[in-house]
Short mmCIF file of C-alpha atoms in Angstrom, two decimals:
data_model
loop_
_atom_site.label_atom_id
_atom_site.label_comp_id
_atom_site.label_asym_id
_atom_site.label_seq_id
_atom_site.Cartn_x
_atom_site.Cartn_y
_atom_site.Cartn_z
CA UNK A 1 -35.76 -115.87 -20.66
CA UNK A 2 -33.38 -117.74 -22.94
CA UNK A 3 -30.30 -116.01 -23.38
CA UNK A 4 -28.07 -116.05 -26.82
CA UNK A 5 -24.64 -115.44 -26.99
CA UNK A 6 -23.19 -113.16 -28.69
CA UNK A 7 -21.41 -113.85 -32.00
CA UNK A 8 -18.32 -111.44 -31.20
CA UNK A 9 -16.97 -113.73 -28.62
CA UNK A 10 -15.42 -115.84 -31.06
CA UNK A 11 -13.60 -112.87 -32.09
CA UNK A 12 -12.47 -111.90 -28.59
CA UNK A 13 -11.43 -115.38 -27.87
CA UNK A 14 -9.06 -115.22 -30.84
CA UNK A 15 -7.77 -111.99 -30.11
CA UNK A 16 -7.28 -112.92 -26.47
CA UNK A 17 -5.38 -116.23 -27.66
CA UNK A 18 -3.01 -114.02 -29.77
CA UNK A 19 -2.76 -111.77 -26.73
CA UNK A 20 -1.38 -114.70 -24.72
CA UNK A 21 0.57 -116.18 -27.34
CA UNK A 22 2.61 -113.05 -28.82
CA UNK A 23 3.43 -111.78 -24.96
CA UNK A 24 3.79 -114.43 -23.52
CA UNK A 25 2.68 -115.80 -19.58
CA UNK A 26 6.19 -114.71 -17.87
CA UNK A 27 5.70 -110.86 -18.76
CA UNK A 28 2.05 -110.69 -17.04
CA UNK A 29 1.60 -111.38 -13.00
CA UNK A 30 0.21 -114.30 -11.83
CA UNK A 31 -3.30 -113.88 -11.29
CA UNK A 32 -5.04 -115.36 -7.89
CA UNK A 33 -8.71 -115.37 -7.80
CA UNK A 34 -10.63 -114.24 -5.05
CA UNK A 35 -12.30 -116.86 -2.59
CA UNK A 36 -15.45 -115.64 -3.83
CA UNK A 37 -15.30 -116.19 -7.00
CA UNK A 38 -14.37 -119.58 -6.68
CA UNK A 39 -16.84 -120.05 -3.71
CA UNK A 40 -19.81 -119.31 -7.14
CA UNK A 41 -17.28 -121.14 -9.64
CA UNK A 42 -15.65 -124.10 -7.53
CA UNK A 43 -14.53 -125.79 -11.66
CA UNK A 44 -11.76 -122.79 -11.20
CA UNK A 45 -10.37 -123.98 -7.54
CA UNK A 46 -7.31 -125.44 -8.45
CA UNK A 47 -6.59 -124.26 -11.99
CA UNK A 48 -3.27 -123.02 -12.89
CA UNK A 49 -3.63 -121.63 -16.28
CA UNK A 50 -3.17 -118.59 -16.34
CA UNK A 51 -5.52 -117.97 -19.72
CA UNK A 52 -8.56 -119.94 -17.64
CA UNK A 53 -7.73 -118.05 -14.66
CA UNK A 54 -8.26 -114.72 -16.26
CA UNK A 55 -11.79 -115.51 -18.06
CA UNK A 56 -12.82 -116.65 -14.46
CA UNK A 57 -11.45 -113.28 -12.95
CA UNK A 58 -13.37 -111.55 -15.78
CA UNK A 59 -16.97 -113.32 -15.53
CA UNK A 60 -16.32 -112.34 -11.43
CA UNK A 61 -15.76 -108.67 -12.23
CA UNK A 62 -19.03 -107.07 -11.48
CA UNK A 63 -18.33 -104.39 -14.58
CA UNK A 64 -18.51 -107.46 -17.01
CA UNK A 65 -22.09 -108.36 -15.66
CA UNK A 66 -23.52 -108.29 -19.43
CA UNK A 67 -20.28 -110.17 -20.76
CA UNK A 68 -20.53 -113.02 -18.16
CA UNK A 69 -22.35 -115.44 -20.36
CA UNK A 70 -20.22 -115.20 -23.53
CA UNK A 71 -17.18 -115.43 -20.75
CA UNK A 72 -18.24 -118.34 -19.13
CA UNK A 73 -18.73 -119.97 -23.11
CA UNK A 74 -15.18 -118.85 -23.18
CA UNK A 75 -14.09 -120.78 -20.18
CA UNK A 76 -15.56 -123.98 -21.46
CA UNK A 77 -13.74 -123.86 -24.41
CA UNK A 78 -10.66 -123.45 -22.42
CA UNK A 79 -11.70 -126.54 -20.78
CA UNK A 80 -11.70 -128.30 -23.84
CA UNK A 81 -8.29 -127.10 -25.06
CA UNK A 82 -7.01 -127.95 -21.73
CA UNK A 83 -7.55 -131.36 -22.48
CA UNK A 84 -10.43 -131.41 -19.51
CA UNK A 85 -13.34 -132.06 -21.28
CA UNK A 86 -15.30 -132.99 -18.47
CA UNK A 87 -15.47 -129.65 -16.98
CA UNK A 88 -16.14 -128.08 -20.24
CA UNK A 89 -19.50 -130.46 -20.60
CA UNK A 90 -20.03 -129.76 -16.79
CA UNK A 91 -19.41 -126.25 -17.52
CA UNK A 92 -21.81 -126.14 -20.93
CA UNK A 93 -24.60 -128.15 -19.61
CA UNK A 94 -24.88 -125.86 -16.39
CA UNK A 95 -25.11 -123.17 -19.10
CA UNK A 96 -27.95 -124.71 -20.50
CA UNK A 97 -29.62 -125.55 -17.27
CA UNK A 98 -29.86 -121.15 -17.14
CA UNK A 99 -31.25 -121.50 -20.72
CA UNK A 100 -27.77 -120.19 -22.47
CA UNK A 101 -27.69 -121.17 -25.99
CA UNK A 102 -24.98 -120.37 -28.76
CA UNK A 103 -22.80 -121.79 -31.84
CA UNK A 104 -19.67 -121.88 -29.21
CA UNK A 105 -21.47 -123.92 -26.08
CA UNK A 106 -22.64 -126.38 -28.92
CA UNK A 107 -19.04 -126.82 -30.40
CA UNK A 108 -17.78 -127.37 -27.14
CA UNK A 109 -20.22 -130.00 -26.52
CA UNK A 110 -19.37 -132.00 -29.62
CA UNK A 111 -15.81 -130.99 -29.42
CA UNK A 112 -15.43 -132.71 -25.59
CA UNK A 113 -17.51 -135.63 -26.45
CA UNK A 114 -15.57 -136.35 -29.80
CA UNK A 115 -12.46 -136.07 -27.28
CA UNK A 116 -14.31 -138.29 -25.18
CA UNK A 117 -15.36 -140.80 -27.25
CA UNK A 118 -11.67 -141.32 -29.05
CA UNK A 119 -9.85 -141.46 -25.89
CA UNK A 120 -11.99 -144.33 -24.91
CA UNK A 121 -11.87 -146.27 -28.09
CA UNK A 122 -8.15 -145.62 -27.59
CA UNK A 123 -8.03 -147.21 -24.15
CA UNK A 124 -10.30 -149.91 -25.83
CA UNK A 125 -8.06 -150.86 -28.49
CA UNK A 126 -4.52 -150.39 -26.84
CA UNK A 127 -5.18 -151.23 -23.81
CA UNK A 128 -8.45 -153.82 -23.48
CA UNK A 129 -7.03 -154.89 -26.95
CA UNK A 130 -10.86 -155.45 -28.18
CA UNK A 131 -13.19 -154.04 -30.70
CA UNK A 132 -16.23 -152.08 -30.48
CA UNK A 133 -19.08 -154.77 -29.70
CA UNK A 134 -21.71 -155.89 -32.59
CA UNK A 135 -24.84 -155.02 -30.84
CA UNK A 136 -23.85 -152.10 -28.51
CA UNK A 137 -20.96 -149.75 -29.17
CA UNK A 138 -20.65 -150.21 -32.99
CA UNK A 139 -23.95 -149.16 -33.78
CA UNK A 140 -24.04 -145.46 -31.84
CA UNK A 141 -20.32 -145.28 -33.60
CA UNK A 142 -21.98 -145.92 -37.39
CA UNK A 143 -24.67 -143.67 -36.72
CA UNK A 144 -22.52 -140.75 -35.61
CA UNK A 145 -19.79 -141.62 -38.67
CA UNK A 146 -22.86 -141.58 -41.06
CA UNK A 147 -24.13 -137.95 -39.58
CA UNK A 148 -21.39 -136.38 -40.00
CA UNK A 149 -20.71 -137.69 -43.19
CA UNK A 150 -24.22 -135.58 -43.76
CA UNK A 151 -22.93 -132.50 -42.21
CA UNK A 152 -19.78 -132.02 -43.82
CA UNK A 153 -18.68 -128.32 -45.07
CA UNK A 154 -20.34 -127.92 -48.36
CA UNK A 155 -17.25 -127.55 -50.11
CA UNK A 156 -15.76 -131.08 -48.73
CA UNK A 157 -18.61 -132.63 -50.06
CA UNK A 158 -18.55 -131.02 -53.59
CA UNK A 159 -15.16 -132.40 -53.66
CA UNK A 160 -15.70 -135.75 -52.30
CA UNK A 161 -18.95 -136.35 -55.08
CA UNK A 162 -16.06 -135.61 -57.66
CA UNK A 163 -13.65 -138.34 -56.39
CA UNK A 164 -16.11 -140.66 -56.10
CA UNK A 165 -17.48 -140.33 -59.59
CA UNK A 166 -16.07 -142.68 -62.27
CA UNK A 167 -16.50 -141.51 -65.57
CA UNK A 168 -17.82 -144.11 -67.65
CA UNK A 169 -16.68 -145.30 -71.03
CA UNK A 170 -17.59 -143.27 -74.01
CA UNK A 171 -17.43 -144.73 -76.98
CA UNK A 172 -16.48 -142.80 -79.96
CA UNK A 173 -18.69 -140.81 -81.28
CA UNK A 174 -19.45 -141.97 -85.01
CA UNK A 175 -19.40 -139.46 -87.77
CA UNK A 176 -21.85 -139.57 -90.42
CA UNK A 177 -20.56 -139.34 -93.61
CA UNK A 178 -23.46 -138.66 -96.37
CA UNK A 179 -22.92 -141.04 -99.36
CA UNK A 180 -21.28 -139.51 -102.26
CA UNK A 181 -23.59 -139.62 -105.37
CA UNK A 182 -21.97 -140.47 -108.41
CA UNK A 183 -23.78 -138.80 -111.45
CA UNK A 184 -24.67 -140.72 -114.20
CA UNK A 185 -22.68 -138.91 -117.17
CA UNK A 186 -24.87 -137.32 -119.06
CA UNK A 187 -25.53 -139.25 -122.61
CA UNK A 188 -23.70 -137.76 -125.60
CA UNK A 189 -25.89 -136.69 -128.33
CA UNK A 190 -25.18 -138.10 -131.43
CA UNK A 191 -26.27 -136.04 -134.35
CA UNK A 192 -26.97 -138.20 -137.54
CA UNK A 193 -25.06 -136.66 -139.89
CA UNK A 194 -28.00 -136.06 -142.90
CA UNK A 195 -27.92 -138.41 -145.72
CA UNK A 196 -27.00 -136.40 -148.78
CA UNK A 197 -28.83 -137.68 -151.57
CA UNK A 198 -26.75 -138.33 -154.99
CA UNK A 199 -26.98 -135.72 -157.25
CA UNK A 200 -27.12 -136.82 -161.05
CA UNK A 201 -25.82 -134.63 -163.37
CA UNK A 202 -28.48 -133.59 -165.81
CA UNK A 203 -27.66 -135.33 -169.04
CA UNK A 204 -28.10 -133.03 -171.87
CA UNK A 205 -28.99 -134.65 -174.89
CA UNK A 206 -27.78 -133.20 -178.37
CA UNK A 207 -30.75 -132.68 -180.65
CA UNK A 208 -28.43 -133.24 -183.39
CA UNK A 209 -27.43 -137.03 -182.88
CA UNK A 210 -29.93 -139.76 -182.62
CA UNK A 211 -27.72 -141.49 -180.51
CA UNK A 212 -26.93 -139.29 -177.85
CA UNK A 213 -29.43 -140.55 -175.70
CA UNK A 214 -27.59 -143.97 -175.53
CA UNK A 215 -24.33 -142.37 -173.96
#
């Protein structure tokens, strides 16, 4: 039966951390697991921290039978922040092995081989002074670069499309301005004054004088 864990253990884990941080190791007493549970969890023989130590004493207490998966997820992130990433990968893939799945086991896994992989290329470049080979080790390091490149947080990615974009030159708009029509002035009228025709005065001839017509 495959097992899921439980989303509230990333919620205990961060209220245990603040536990630890705000009171502090020196006010609680050491705790000292019991032979057997370190005879079913030999990772925890040895382990001085005191956080680690009491998930271990908590996935051995019988009353936390349901709990002991998420606890155990717990302890391998512990691992991890304790800088021993090999246990935590030990730790997850025996998890798996028991069909355990869950968000935090998977984190853990990527978290301690990210670890992994950087302290290597560290002791690569500082110490082997070398670079990652053409045909082996540069390859498997593209191919993870590239994936997460693909699986960043959606909001990283919004932001990194807007860097990247260049906003090409506009030119300037052009306005269109309609031609203005000049009108043709309109063409005077130009009334003819009338020709007035001469008047003659009517001549009125005197009966009396043969002449008068002669005047």
């Amino acid at each position: 039966m495959r097992h899921v864990l439980k989303k509230s253990i990333v919620f205990s884990t961060i209220l245990l951390g603040m536990s630890w941080s705000g009171f502090g190791y020196a006010e609680t007493p050491e705790i000292k697991l019991k032979h057997s549970c370190i005879r079913h969890y030999p990772q925890a023989e040895g382990q001085t921290d005191q956080a680690l130590l009491s998930l271990y004493a908590q996935v051995c207490d019988k009353k936390n039978s349901d709990r002991k998966n998420d606890l155990l997820a717990q302890v391998a992130m512990r691992f991890h922040e304790l800088d021993q990433n090999l246990n935590a990968l030990l730790l997850v893939n025996q998890l798996k092995q028991q069909n355990v799945r869950g968000t935090l086991l998977t984190d853990v896994a990527f978290l301690s081989g990210v670890a992994i992989a950087e302290e290597n290329l560290q002791h690569m470049r500082q110490e082997e002074v070398r670079y990652l080979s053409k045909d082996l080790t540069y390859p498997a390091a593209k191919k993870l670069t590239e994936d997460i490149r693909l699986a960043m947080p959606a909001p990283e990615v919004i932001e990194t499309k807007k860097e990247s974009y260049k906003p090409r030159y506009a030119a300037p708009k052009k306005t269109y301005v309609a031609p203005v029509k000049h009108k043709t002035p309109a063409t005077a009228v130009v009334t003819k004054p009338k020709t007035q025709k001469a008047t003659v005065a009517p001549v009125h001839h005197n009966s009396s004088s043969p002449f008068a017509a002669l005047r």
